[in-house]
Amino acid sequence: MINREWHLLSRPVGWPEPEDFALVEVEVPTPGEGQVLVRNKYLSVDPYMRGRMSAAKSYVAPFELGKVMQGGAVGEVVASNVEGIAVGDHVLHFFGWREYAAVDAKNAVKVDPEAAPLSTYLGVLGMTGLTAYAGLLRTAAFKEGDAVFVSGAAGAVGSQVGQIAKLKGASRVIGSAGSDEKVKLLVEEYGFDAAFNYKNGPVGEQLRAAAPDGVDVYFDNVGGDHLEAAIGSLNQGGRIAVCGMISVYNNTEPAPGPRNLARLIQTRGRIEGFLVGDHYDLQPQFVAEVGPWVAFGQLKYRETVVEGIENNLEAFLGVLRGDNTGKMIVKL
């Protein structure tokens, strides 16, 4: 049996190019003792993967050249050497970018396809959802009555941040997105109070118009001019949670920082970066609270689904371009 998997051939400089990658055919692995063989059904592609393509020191090891890449995946167990995980079970694991994976039992989490669609365990009920939950409620210390601004608000994380804030009693939720269609989605489907297309004019001006009384919380997925605009509109005691800065991921030169950081002195504001891996202790609380919201339609989500392992790279590049609405998923 043939197993197709994506390898990183060279480290991209600037925007990733197709020649930096290769779709390679190898034999399907044989699971060892304490392992299960999983036929992946859904793969996740995420912005943070761009950082792993670089050799620069970061919070996670870079992808190795000439070897298969990694990412979130959910699939069906087709062979098992593990007590408690049977053939036919479905598991969540971190060995995506391939059709079949031999996974250690400690790295496989059983999921129930009857409780929720399998793809949601990569998004709204998975790491994406926990990122939104932890970043808003713990890092940004959201409290009822806060006005919240979210950049990249039509993406997988941003769309959940805004909705959780509304469900938790935000006074106003504002989002930015990259198209008029996404702006409409934020307001009409996700319940944002206001949204704007950052391509239609200076972000600072549009944010001030959307939030004339300022913002108490900014959830940053973009960086750059969005971060500067948020600092400019930050109320006294405002908090900024930095989740990602997709606007600078492909830069070949260091991006300039916000020019108005001195305003944090006036506002007593705070900026704090975070990683979801530091907040897995919130997982039970997250599932208990968010699961019913999803089940009863109070928290809505979108997925952009790309078919076929051969299109995994294009799906990833689409995330960097902002092609997706909600979570980008590859269906095998």
PDB file of C-alpha atoms in Angstrom, residues 29-320:
ATOM      1  CA  PRO A  29       3.972   2.232   8.062  1.00  0.00           C
ATOM      2  CA  THR A  30       3.506  -0.808  10.252  1.00  0.00           C
ATOM      3  CA  PRO A  31       2.412   0.121  13.785  1.00  0.00           C
ATOM      4  CA  GLY A  32       4.780  -0.986  16.517  1.00  0.00           C
ATOM      5  CA  GLU A  33       4.050  -2.001  20.076  1.00  0.00           C
ATOM      6  CA  GLY A  34       1.885   0.617  21.742  1.00  0.00           C
ATOM      7  CA  GLN A  35       0.938   2.208  18.419  1.00  0.00           C
ATOM      8  CA  VAL A  36      -2.112   2.484  16.200  1.00  0.00           C
ATOM      9  CA  LEU A  37      -2.209   2.897  12.434  1.00  0.00           C
ATOM     10  CA  VAL A  38      -4.526   5.739  11.462  1.00  0.00           C
ATOM     11  CA  ARG A  39      -5.989   6.458   8.045  1.00  0.00           C
ATOM     12  CA  ASN A  40      -6.304  10.215   8.176  1.00  0.00           C
ATOM     13  CA  LYS A  41      -9.640  11.646   7.116  1.00  0.00           C
ATOM     14  CA  TYR A  42      -9.157  15.355   7.832  1.00  0.00           C
ATOM     15  CA  LEU A  43      -5.975  17.415   8.040  1.00  0.00           C
ATOM     16  CA  SER A  44      -5.452  20.853   9.537  1.00  0.00           C
ATOM     17  CA  VAL A  45      -3.334  23.605   8.010  1.00  0.00           C
ATOM     18  CA  ASP A  46      -2.586  26.616  10.197  1.00  0.00           C
ATOM     19  CA  PRO A  47      -0.618  29.883  10.020  1.00  0.00           C
ATOM     20  CA  TYR A  48       1.865  28.842  12.716  1.00  0.00           C
ATOM     21  CA  MET A  49       3.215  26.168  10.336  1.00  0.00           C
ATOM     22  CA  ARG A  50       4.982  28.907   8.388  1.00  0.00           C
ATOM     23  CA  GLY A  51       7.233  29.478  11.395  1.00  0.00           C
ATOM     24  CA  ARG A  52       8.148  25.787  11.545  1.00  0.00           C
ATOM     25  CA  MET A  53       9.428  25.985   7.971  1.00  0.00           C
ATOM     26  CA  SER A  54      12.167  28.313   9.179  1.00  0.00           C
ATOM     27  CA  ALA A  55      15.280  27.176  11.032  1.00  0.00           C
ATOM     28  CA  ALA A  56      14.988  30.090  13.443  1.00  0.00           C
ATOM     29  CA  LYS A  57      14.722  29.183  17.122  1.00  0.00           C
ATOM     30  CA  SER A  58      11.111  29.291  18.262  1.00  0.00           C
ATOM     31  CA  TYR A  59       8.694  27.743  20.728  1.00  0.00           C
ATOM     32  CA  VAL A  60       8.466  24.561  18.647  1.00  0.00           C
ATOM     33  CA  ALA A  61      11.087  22.617  16.683  1.00  0.00           C
ATOM     34  CA  PRO A  62      11.317  23.416  12.965  1.00  0.00           C
ATOM     35  CA  PHE A  63      10.255  20.907  10.346  1.00  0.00           C
ATOM     36  CA  GLU A  64      13.199  18.740   9.272  1.00  0.00           C
ATOM     37  CA  LEU A  65      14.330  19.009   5.663  1.00  0.00           C
ATOM     38  CA  GLY A  66      13.614  15.939   3.570  1.00  0.00           C
ATOM     39  CA  LYS A  67      11.149  14.557   6.084  1.00  0.00           C
ATOM     40  CA  VAL A  68       7.387  14.559   6.424  1.00  0.00           C
ATOM     41  CA  MET A  69       5.808  17.602   8.042  1.00  0.00           C
ATOM     42  CA  GLN A  70       3.378  17.560  10.951  1.00  0.00           C
ATOM     43  CA  GLY A  71       0.023  19.030  11.785  1.00  0.00           C
ATOM     44  CA  GLY A  72      -3.288  18.263  13.393  1.00  0.00           C
ATOM     45  CA  ALA A  73      -5.259  15.369  11.939  1.00  0.00           C
ATOM     46  CA  VAL A  74      -8.225  13.177  12.741  1.00  0.00           C
ATOM     47  CA  GLY A  75      -8.739   9.731  11.298  1.00  0.00           C
ATOM     48  CA  GLU A  76      -9.897   6.134  11.645  1.00  0.00           C
ATOM     49  CA  VAL A  77      -7.844   3.434  13.323  1.00  0.00           C
ATOM     50  CA  VAL A  78      -7.197   0.620  10.828  1.00  0.00           C
ATOM     51  CA  ALA A  79      -4.753  -1.419  12.956  1.00  0.00           C
ATOM     52  CA  SER A  80      -4.079  -1.339  16.685  1.00  0.00           C
ATOM     53  CA  ASN A  81      -1.487  -2.671  19.102  1.00  0.00           C
ATOM     54  CA  VAL A  82      -3.039  -0.703  21.950  1.00  0.00           C
ATOM     55  CA  GLU A  83      -5.476  -1.816  24.603  1.00  0.00           C
ATOM     56  CA  GLY A  84      -8.386   0.583  24.743  1.00  0.00           C
ATOM     57  CA  ILE A  85      -8.167   1.754  21.129  1.00  0.00           C
ATOM     58  CA  ALA A  86      -9.836  -0.576  18.649  1.00  0.00           C
ATOM     59  CA  VAL A  87      -9.975  -0.811  14.876  1.00  0.00           C
ATOM     60  CA  GLY A  88     -12.796   1.463  13.763  1.00  0.00           C
ATOM     61  CA  ASP A  89     -12.246   4.019  16.526  1.00  0.00           C
ATOM     62  CA  HIS A  90     -11.495   7.598  15.543  1.00  0.00           C
ATOM     63  CA  VAL A  91      -8.584   9.549  17.027  1.00  0.00           C
ATOM     64  CA  LEU A  92      -7.162  13.038  17.022  1.00  0.00           C
ATOM     65  CA  HIS A  93      -3.389  13.294  16.699  1.00  0.00           C
ATOM     66  CA  PHE A  94      -0.584  15.507  15.395  1.00  0.00           C
ATOM     67  CA  PHE A  95       0.733  13.536  12.429  1.00  0.00           C
ATOM     68  CA  GLY A  96      -0.969  15.196   9.509  1.00  0.00           C
ATOM     69  CA  TRP A  97       0.382  16.111   6.049  1.00  0.00           C
ATOM     70  CA  ARG A  98       0.126  12.374   5.199  1.00  0.00           C
ATOM     71  CA  GLU A  99      -2.517   9.779   4.393  1.00  0.00           C
ATOM     72  CA  TYR A 100      -1.526   7.141   6.968  1.00  0.00           C
ATOM     73  CA  ALA A 101       0.243   7.610  10.292  1.00  0.00           C
ATOM     74  CA  ALA A 102       1.611   5.241  12.935  1.00  0.00           C
ATOM     75  CA  VAL A 103       0.818   7.000  16.202  1.00  0.00           C
ATOM     76  CA  ASP A 104       1.879   6.238  19.764  1.00  0.00           C
ATOM     77  CA  ALA A 105      -1.106   5.691  22.029  1.00  0.00           C
ATOM     78  CA  LYS A 106      -0.058   8.593  24.261  1.00  0.00           C
ATOM     79  CA  ASN A 107      -0.363  10.916  21.248  1.00  0.00           C
ATOM     80  CA  ALA A 108      -3.804   9.676  20.146  1.00  0.00           C
ATOM     81  CA  VAL A 109      -7.002  11.079  21.646  1.00  0.00           C
ATOM     82  CA  LYS A 110     -10.225   9.203  20.950  1.00  0.00           C
ATOM     83  CA  VAL A 111     -13.047  11.343  19.552  1.00  0.00           C
ATOM     84  CA  ASP A 112     -16.692  10.562  18.965  1.00  0.00           C
ATOM     85  CA  PRO A 113     -18.006  11.141  15.416  1.00  0.00           C
ATOM     86  CA  GLU A 114     -21.547  10.757  16.759  1.00  0.00           C
ATOM     87  CA  ALA A 115     -21.143  13.688  19.162  1.00  0.00           C
ATOM     88  CA  ALA A 116     -19.824  16.117  16.541  1.00  0.00           C
ATOM     89  CA  PRO A 117     -18.542  16.005  12.952  1.00  0.00           C
ATOM     90  CA  LEU A 118     -14.945  14.761  12.848  1.00  0.00           C
ATOM     91  CA  SER A 119     -13.648  17.971  11.284  1.00  0.00           C
ATOM     92  CA  THR A 120     -14.794  20.037  14.283  1.00  0.00           C
ATOM     93  CA  TYR A 121     -12.163  18.347  16.459  1.00  0.00           C
ATOM     94  CA  LEU A 122      -9.567  20.240  14.401  1.00  0.00           C
ATOM     95  CA  GLY A 123     -11.389  23.533  14.733  1.00  0.00           C
ATOM     96  CA  VAL A 124     -14.262  24.765  16.832  1.00  0.00           C
ATOM     97  CA  LEU A 125     -13.918  21.951  19.417  1.00  0.00           C
ATOM     98  CA  GLY A 126     -10.156  21.483  19.021  1.00  0.00           C
ATOM     99  CA  MET A 127      -6.959  23.465  19.356  1.00  0.00           C
ATOM    100  CA  THR A 128      -8.427  26.378  17.416  1.00  0.00           C
ATOM    101  CA  GLY A 129     -11.330  26.741  19.790  1.00  0.00           C
ATOM    102  CA  LEU A 130      -9.171  26.380  22.890  1.00  0.00           C
ATOM    103  CA  THR A 131      -6.846  29.065  21.521  1.00  0.00           C
ATOM    104  CA  ALA A 132      -9.742  31.497  21.270  1.00  0.00           C
ATOM    105  CA  TYR A 133     -11.095  30.549  24.681  1.00  0.00           C
ATOM    106  CA  ALA A 134      -7.805  30.734  26.577  1.00  0.00           C
ATOM    107  CA  GLY A 135      -6.562  33.855  24.828  1.00  0.00           C
ATOM    108  CA  LEU A 136      -9.712  35.837  25.462  1.00  0.00           C
ATOM    109  CA  LEU A 137     -10.635  34.680  28.938  1.00  0.00           C
ATOM    110  CA  ARG A 138      -7.247  34.057  30.540  1.00  0.00           C
ATOM    111  CA  THR A 139      -4.587  36.068  28.697  1.00  0.00           C
ATOM    112  CA  ALA A 140      -6.780  39.084  27.926  1.00  0.00           C
ATOM    113  CA  ALA A 141      -8.688  38.663  31.207  1.00  0.00           C
ATOM    114  CA  PHE A 142     -11.996  39.467  29.510  1.00  0.00           C
ATOM    115  CA  LYS A 143     -14.781  40.587  31.799  1.00  0.00           C
ATOM    116  CA  GLU A 144     -18.446  41.302  31.229  1.00  0.00           C
ATOM    117  CA  GLY A 145     -19.004  44.738  29.711  1.00  0.00           C
ATOM    118  CA  ASP A 146     -15.662  44.899  27.871  1.00  0.00           C
ATOM    119  CA  ALA A 147     -15.504  46.231  24.323  1.00  0.00           C
ATOM    120  CA  VAL A 148     -13.510  43.771  22.205  1.00  0.00           C
ATOM    121  CA  PHE A 149     -11.672  44.180  18.904  1.00  0.00           C
ATOM    122  CA  VAL A 150     -10.586  41.084  16.973  1.00  0.00           C
ATOM    123  CA  SER A 151      -8.353  41.100  13.888  1.00  0.00           C
ATOM    124  CA  GLY A 152      -8.552  38.273  11.379  1.00  0.00           C
ATOM    125  CA  ALA A 153     -12.059  37.940  12.736  1.00  0.00           C
ATOM    126  CA  ALA A 154     -13.442  35.717   9.971  1.00  0.00           C
ATOM    127  CA  GLY A 155     -10.723  33.131  10.547  1.00  0.00           C
ATOM    128  CA  ALA A 156     -11.034  30.010  12.654  1.00  0.00           C
ATOM    129  CA  VAL A 157      -9.773  31.583  15.891  1.00  0.00           C
ATOM    130  CA  GLY A 158     -11.021  35.129  15.430  1.00  0.00           C
ATOM    131  CA  SER A 159     -14.594  34.158  14.666  1.00  0.00           C
ATOM    132  CA  GLN A 160     -14.787  32.192  17.910  1.00  0.00           C
ATOM    133  CA  VAL A 161     -13.197  34.961  19.963  1.00  0.00           C
ATOM    134  CA  GLY A 162     -15.875  37.414  18.898  1.00  0.00           C
ATOM    135  CA  GLN A 163     -18.736  35.025  19.524  1.00  0.00           C
ATOM    136  CA  ILE A 164     -17.436  33.918  22.928  1.00  0.00           C
ATOM    137  CA  ALA A 165     -17.074  37.561  23.911  1.00  0.00           C
ATOM    138  CA  LYS A 166     -20.706  38.207  22.936  1.00  0.00           C
ATOM    139  CA  LEU A 167     -21.908  35.117  24.806  1.00  0.00           C
ATOM    140  CA  LYS A 168     -19.949  36.272  27.854  1.00  0.00           C
ATOM    141  CA  GLY A 169     -21.525  39.737  27.881  1.00  0.00           C
ATOM    142  CA  ALA A 170     -19.252  42.037  25.883  1.00  0.00           C
ATOM    143  CA  SER A 171     -20.628  45.545  25.487  1.00  0.00           C
ATOM    144  CA  ARG A 172     -19.411  45.710  21.889  1.00  0.00           C
ATOM    145  CA  VAL A 173     -17.475  43.388  19.560  1.00  0.00           C
ATOM    146  CA  ILE A 174     -15.683  44.708  16.479  1.00  0.00           C
ATOM    147  CA  GLY A 175     -13.906  42.618  13.870  1.00  0.00           C
ATOM    148  CA  SER A 176     -11.662  43.244  10.890  1.00  0.00           C
ATOM    149  CA  ALA A 177     -11.535  41.026   7.812  1.00  0.00           C
ATOM    150  CA  GLY A 178     -10.159  41.093   4.279  1.00  0.00           C
ATOM    151  CA  SER A 179     -13.311  41.222   2.159  1.00  0.00           C
ATOM    152  CA  ASP A 180     -16.764  42.772   2.195  1.00  0.00           C
ATOM    153  CA  GLU A 181     -18.267  39.272   2.145  1.00  0.00           C
ATOM    154  CA  LYS A 182     -16.417  38.350   5.336  1.00  0.00           C
ATOM    155  CA  VAL A 183     -17.478  41.617   6.968  1.00  0.00           C
ATOM    156  CA  LYS A 184     -21.102  40.769   6.189  1.00  0.00           C
ATOM    157  CA  LEU A 185     -20.627  37.296   7.666  1.00  0.00           C
ATOM    158  CA  LEU A 186     -19.227  38.710  10.905  1.00  0.00           C
ATOM    159  CA  VAL A 187     -22.194  40.966  11.485  1.00  0.00           C
ATOM    160  CA  GLU A 188     -25.070  38.932  10.079  1.00  0.00           C
ATOM    161  CA  GLU A 189     -24.099  35.399  11.129  1.00  0.00           C
ATOM    162  CA  TYR A 190     -21.593  35.681  13.958  1.00  0.00           C
ATOM    163  CA  GLY A 191     -23.315  38.576  15.722  1.00  0.00           C
ATOM    164  CA  PHE A 192     -20.473  41.103  15.783  1.00  0.00           C
ATOM    165  CA  ASP A 193     -21.717  44.620  16.511  1.00  0.00           C
ATOM    166  CA  ALA A 194     -19.500  46.111  13.804  1.00  0.00           C
ATOM    167  CA  ALA A 195     -16.878  45.002  11.306  1.00  0.00           C
ATOM    168  CA  PHE A 196     -14.750  46.542   8.587  1.00  0.00           C
ATOM    169  CA  ASN A 197     -12.674  45.552   5.581  1.00  0.00           C
ATOM    170  CA  TYR A 198      -9.095  46.538   6.380  1.00  0.00           C
ATOM    171  CA  LYS A 199      -8.396  46.893   2.656  1.00  0.00           C
ATOM    172  CA  ASN A 200     -10.895  49.737   2.372  1.00  0.00           C
ATOM    173  CA  GLY A 201      -8.890  52.325   4.297  1.00  0.00           C
ATOM    174  CA  PRO A 202      -6.518  52.962   7.224  1.00  0.00           C
ATOM    175  CA  VAL A 203      -7.198  50.498  10.020  1.00  0.00           C
ATOM    176  CA  GLY A 204      -6.906  53.146  12.731  1.00  0.00           C
ATOM    177  CA  GLU A 205      -9.564  55.341  11.152  1.00  0.00           C
ATOM    178  CA  GLN A 206     -11.941  52.448  10.573  1.00  0.00           C
ATOM    179  CA  LEU A 207     -11.484  51.167  14.121  1.00  0.00           C
ATOM    180  CA  ARG A 208     -12.196  54.572  15.636  1.00  0.00           C
ATOM    181  CA  ALA A 209     -15.389  54.800  13.584  1.00  0.00           C
ATOM    182  CA  ALA A 210     -16.478  51.310  14.650  1.00  0.00           C
ATOM    183  CA  ALA A 211     -15.505  51.780  18.312  1.00  0.00           C
ATOM    184  CA  PRO A 212     -15.872  55.507  19.111  1.00  0.00           C
ATOM    185  CA  ASP A 213     -15.664  54.775  22.844  1.00  0.00           C
ATOM    186  CA  GLY A 214     -12.465  52.748  22.459  1.00  0.00           C
ATOM    187  CA  VAL A 215     -11.730  49.100  23.194  1.00  0.00           C
ATOM    188  CA  ASP A 216     -10.890  47.264  26.397  1.00  0.00           C
ATOM    189  CA  VAL A 217      -9.567  44.064  24.790  1.00  0.00           C
ATOM    190  CA  TYR A 218      -7.747  43.490  21.521  1.00  0.00           C
ATOM    191  CA  PHE A 219      -7.205  39.925  20.302  1.00  0.00           C
ATOM    192  CA  ASP A 220      -4.374  40.109  17.780  1.00  0.00           C
ATOM    193  CA  ASN A 221      -4.098  37.641  14.910  1.00  0.00           C
ATOM    194  CA  VAL A 222      -2.530  40.055  12.427  1.00  0.00           C
ATOM    195  CA  GLY A 223       0.002  42.439  13.974  1.00  0.00           C
ATOM    196  CA  GLY A 224       1.339  45.393  11.981  1.00  0.00           C
ATOM    197  CA  ASP A 225      -1.083  48.250  11.434  1.00  0.00           C
ATOM    198  CA  HIS A 226      -3.814  46.411  13.342  1.00  0.00           C
ATOM    199  CA  LEU A 227      -1.747  46.313  16.522  1.00  0.00           C
ATOM    200  CA  GLU A 228      -0.875  49.990  16.201  1.00  0.00           C
ATOM    201  CA  ALA A 229      -4.543  50.868  15.639  1.00  0.00           C
ATOM    202  CA  ALA A 230      -5.602  48.862  18.694  1.00  0.00           C
ATOM    203  CA  ILE A 231      -3.070  50.605  20.912  1.00  0.00           C
ATOM    204  CA  GLY A 232      -4.419  53.909  19.614  1.00  0.00           C
ATOM    205  CA  SER A 233      -7.979  52.973  20.623  1.00  0.00           C
ATOM    206  CA  LEU A 234      -7.133  51.201  23.890  1.00  0.00           C
ATOM    207  CA  ASN A 235      -9.054  52.338  26.956  1.00  0.00           C
ATOM    208  CA  GLN A 236      -7.518  52.741  30.380  1.00  0.00           C
ATOM    209  CA  GLY A 237      -6.523  49.344  31.720  1.00  0.00           C
ATOM    210  CA  GLY A 238      -6.906  47.761  28.292  1.00  0.00           C
ATOM    211  CA  ARG A 239      -5.411  44.362  27.505  1.00  0.00           C
ATOM    212  CA  ILE A 240      -3.960  43.003  24.285  1.00  0.00           C
ATOM    213  CA  ALA A 241      -3.558  39.243  23.751  1.00  0.00           C
ATOM    214  CA  VAL A 242      -1.135  38.449  20.929  1.00  0.00           C
ATOM    215  CA  CYS A 243      -2.084  35.145  19.320  1.00  0.00           C
ATOM    216  CA  GLY A 244      -0.471  35.601  15.902  1.00  0.00           C
ATOM    217  CA  MET A 245       0.941  38.159  13.493  1.00  0.00           C
ATOM    218  CA  ILE A 246       0.181  36.720  10.077  1.00  0.00           C
ATOM    219  CA  SER A 247       0.904  40.035   8.341  1.00  0.00           C
ATOM    220  CA  VAL A 248       4.655  39.624   8.987  1.00  0.00           C
ATOM    221  CA  TYR A 249       5.169  35.854   8.624  1.00  0.00           C
ATOM    222  CA  ASN A 250       6.595  36.082   5.108  1.00  0.00           C
ATOM    223  CA  ASN A 251       8.662  39.228   5.612  1.00  0.00           C
ATOM    224  CA  THR A 252      12.330  38.950   4.707  1.00  0.00           C
ATOM    225  CA  GLU A 253      13.247  41.973   6.858  1.00  0.00           C
ATOM    226  CA  PRO A 254      12.169  42.687  10.444  1.00  0.00           C
ATOM    227  CA  ALA A 255       8.865  44.498  10.550  1.00  0.00           C
ATOM    228  CA  PRO A 256       8.781  47.841  12.383  1.00  0.00           C
ATOM    229  CA  GLY A 257       6.960  47.798  15.690  1.00  0.00           C
ATOM    230  CA  PRO A 258       3.991  49.999  16.581  1.00  0.00           C
ATOM    231  CA  ARG A 259       4.947  53.665  16.687  1.00  0.00           C
ATOM    232  CA  ASN A 260       2.620  54.490  19.573  1.00  0.00           C
ATOM    233  CA  LEU A 261       3.769  52.135  22.330  1.00  0.00           C
ATOM    234  CA  ALA A 262       4.190  55.114  24.643  1.00  0.00           C
ATOM    235  CA  ARG A 263       0.406  55.274  24.814  1.00  0.00           C
ATOM    236  CA  LEU A 264       0.507  52.179  27.023  1.00  0.00           C
ATOM    237  CA  ILE A 265       1.877  54.404  29.773  1.00  0.00           C
ATOM    238  CA  GLN A 266      -1.136  56.693  29.561  1.00  0.00           C
ATOM    239  CA  THR A 267      -3.650  53.837  29.423  1.00  0.00           C
ATOM    240  CA  ARG A 268      -1.813  51.500  31.822  1.00  0.00           C
ATOM    241  CA  GLY A 269      -2.330  49.014  29.036  1.00  0.00           C
ATOM    242  CA  ARG A 270      -0.852  45.549  28.794  1.00  0.00           C
ATOM    243  CA  ILE A 271       0.342  43.423  25.856  1.00  0.00           C
ATOM    244  CA  GLU A 272       0.909  39.719  26.401  1.00  0.00           C
ATOM    245  CA  GLY A 273       1.678  36.938  23.968  1.00  0.00           C
ATOM    246  CA  PHE A 274       0.440  33.414  24.566  1.00  0.00           C
ATOM    247  CA  LEU A 275       0.602  29.859  23.251  1.00  0.00           C
ATOM    248  CA  VAL A 276      -2.306  27.479  23.497  1.00  0.00           C
ATOM    249  CA  GLY A 277       0.052  24.744  24.706  1.00  0.00           C
ATOM    250  CA  ASP A 278       0.403  26.582  28.011  1.00  0.00           C
ATOM    251  CA  HIS A 279      -3.331  26.403  28.653  1.00  0.00           C
ATOM    252  CA  TYR A 280      -4.338  22.771  28.160  1.00  0.00           C
ATOM    253  CA  ASP A 281      -5.494  22.728  31.778  1.00  0.00           C
ATOM    254  CA  LEU A 282      -8.517  24.682  30.507  1.00  0.00           C
ATOM    255  CA  GLN A 283      -9.514  21.894  28.096  1.00  0.00           C
ATOM    256  CA  PRO A 284     -12.198  20.286  30.321  1.00  0.00           C
ATOM    257  CA  GLN A 285     -13.711  23.677  31.138  1.00  0.00           C
ATOM    258  CA  PHE A 286     -13.564  24.673  27.466  1.00  0.00           C
ATOM    259  CA  VAL A 287     -15.340  21.531  26.254  1.00  0.00           C
ATOM    260  CA  ALA A 288     -17.957  21.739  29.013  1.00  0.00           C
ATOM    261  CA  GLU A 289     -18.836  25.326  28.177  1.00  0.00           C
ATOM    262  CA  VAL A 290     -18.304  25.585  24.432  1.00  0.00           C
ATOM    263  CA  GLY A 291     -19.624  22.125  23.477  1.00  0.00           C
ATOM    264  CA  PRO A 292     -23.241  22.980  24.327  1.00  0.00           C
ATOM    265  CA  TRP A 293     -22.953  26.360  22.597  1.00  0.00           C
ATOM    266  CA  VAL A 294     -21.976  24.556  19.410  1.00  0.00           C
ATOM    267  CA  ALA A 295     -24.571  21.805  19.835  1.00  0.00           C
ATOM    268  CA  PHE A 296     -27.420  24.293  20.304  1.00  0.00           C
ATOM    269  CA  GLY A 297     -26.275  26.643  17.554  1.00  0.00           C
ATOM    270  CA  GLN A 298     -25.328  29.502  19.860  1.00  0.00           C
ATOM    271  CA  LEU A 299     -21.748  29.473  18.608  1.00  0.00           C
ATOM    272  CA  LYS A 300     -21.573  29.212  14.842  1.00  0.00           C
ATOM    273  CA  TYR A 301     -18.603  28.132  12.775  1.00  0.00           C
ATOM    274  CA  ARG A 302     -17.532  27.864   9.171  1.00  0.00           C
ATOM    275  CA  GLU A 303     -15.080  25.531   7.490  1.00  0.00           C
ATOM    276  CA  THR A 304     -13.297  25.926   4.178  1.00  0.00           C
ATOM    277  CA  VAL A 305     -12.783  22.372   2.917  1.00  0.00           C
ATOM    278  CA  VAL A 306     -10.200  21.463   0.266  1.00  0.00           C
ATOM    279  CA  GLU A 307     -10.354  17.947  -1.179  1.00  0.00           C
ATOM    280  CA  GLY A 308      -7.326  15.689  -1.558  1.00  0.00           C
ATOM    281  CA  ILE A 309      -3.847  15.283  -0.064  1.00  0.00           C
ATOM    282  CA  GLU A 310      -2.403  16.605  -3.346  1.00  0.00           C
ATOM    283  CA  ASN A 311      -3.960  19.991  -2.502  1.00  0.00           C
ATOM    284  CA  ASN A 312      -2.614  20.193   1.056  1.00  0.00           C
ATOM    285  CA  LEU A 313       0.065  22.731   0.141  1.00  0.00           C
ATOM    286  CA  GLU A 314      -2.341  24.935  -1.779  1.00  0.00           C
ATOM    287  CA  ALA A 315      -4.704  24.886   1.203  1.00  0.00           C
ATOM    288  CA  PHE A 316      -1.865  26.028   3.468  1.00  0.00           C
ATOM    289  CA  LEU A 317      -0.906  28.841   1.101  1.00  0.00           C
ATOM    290  CA  GLY A 318      -4.569  29.790   1.001  1.00  0.00           C
ATOM    291  CA  VAL A 319      -4.515  30.329   4.762  1.00  0.00           C
ATOM    292  CA  LEU A 320      -1.570  32.707   4.385  1.00  0.00           C
TER     293      LEU A 320
END
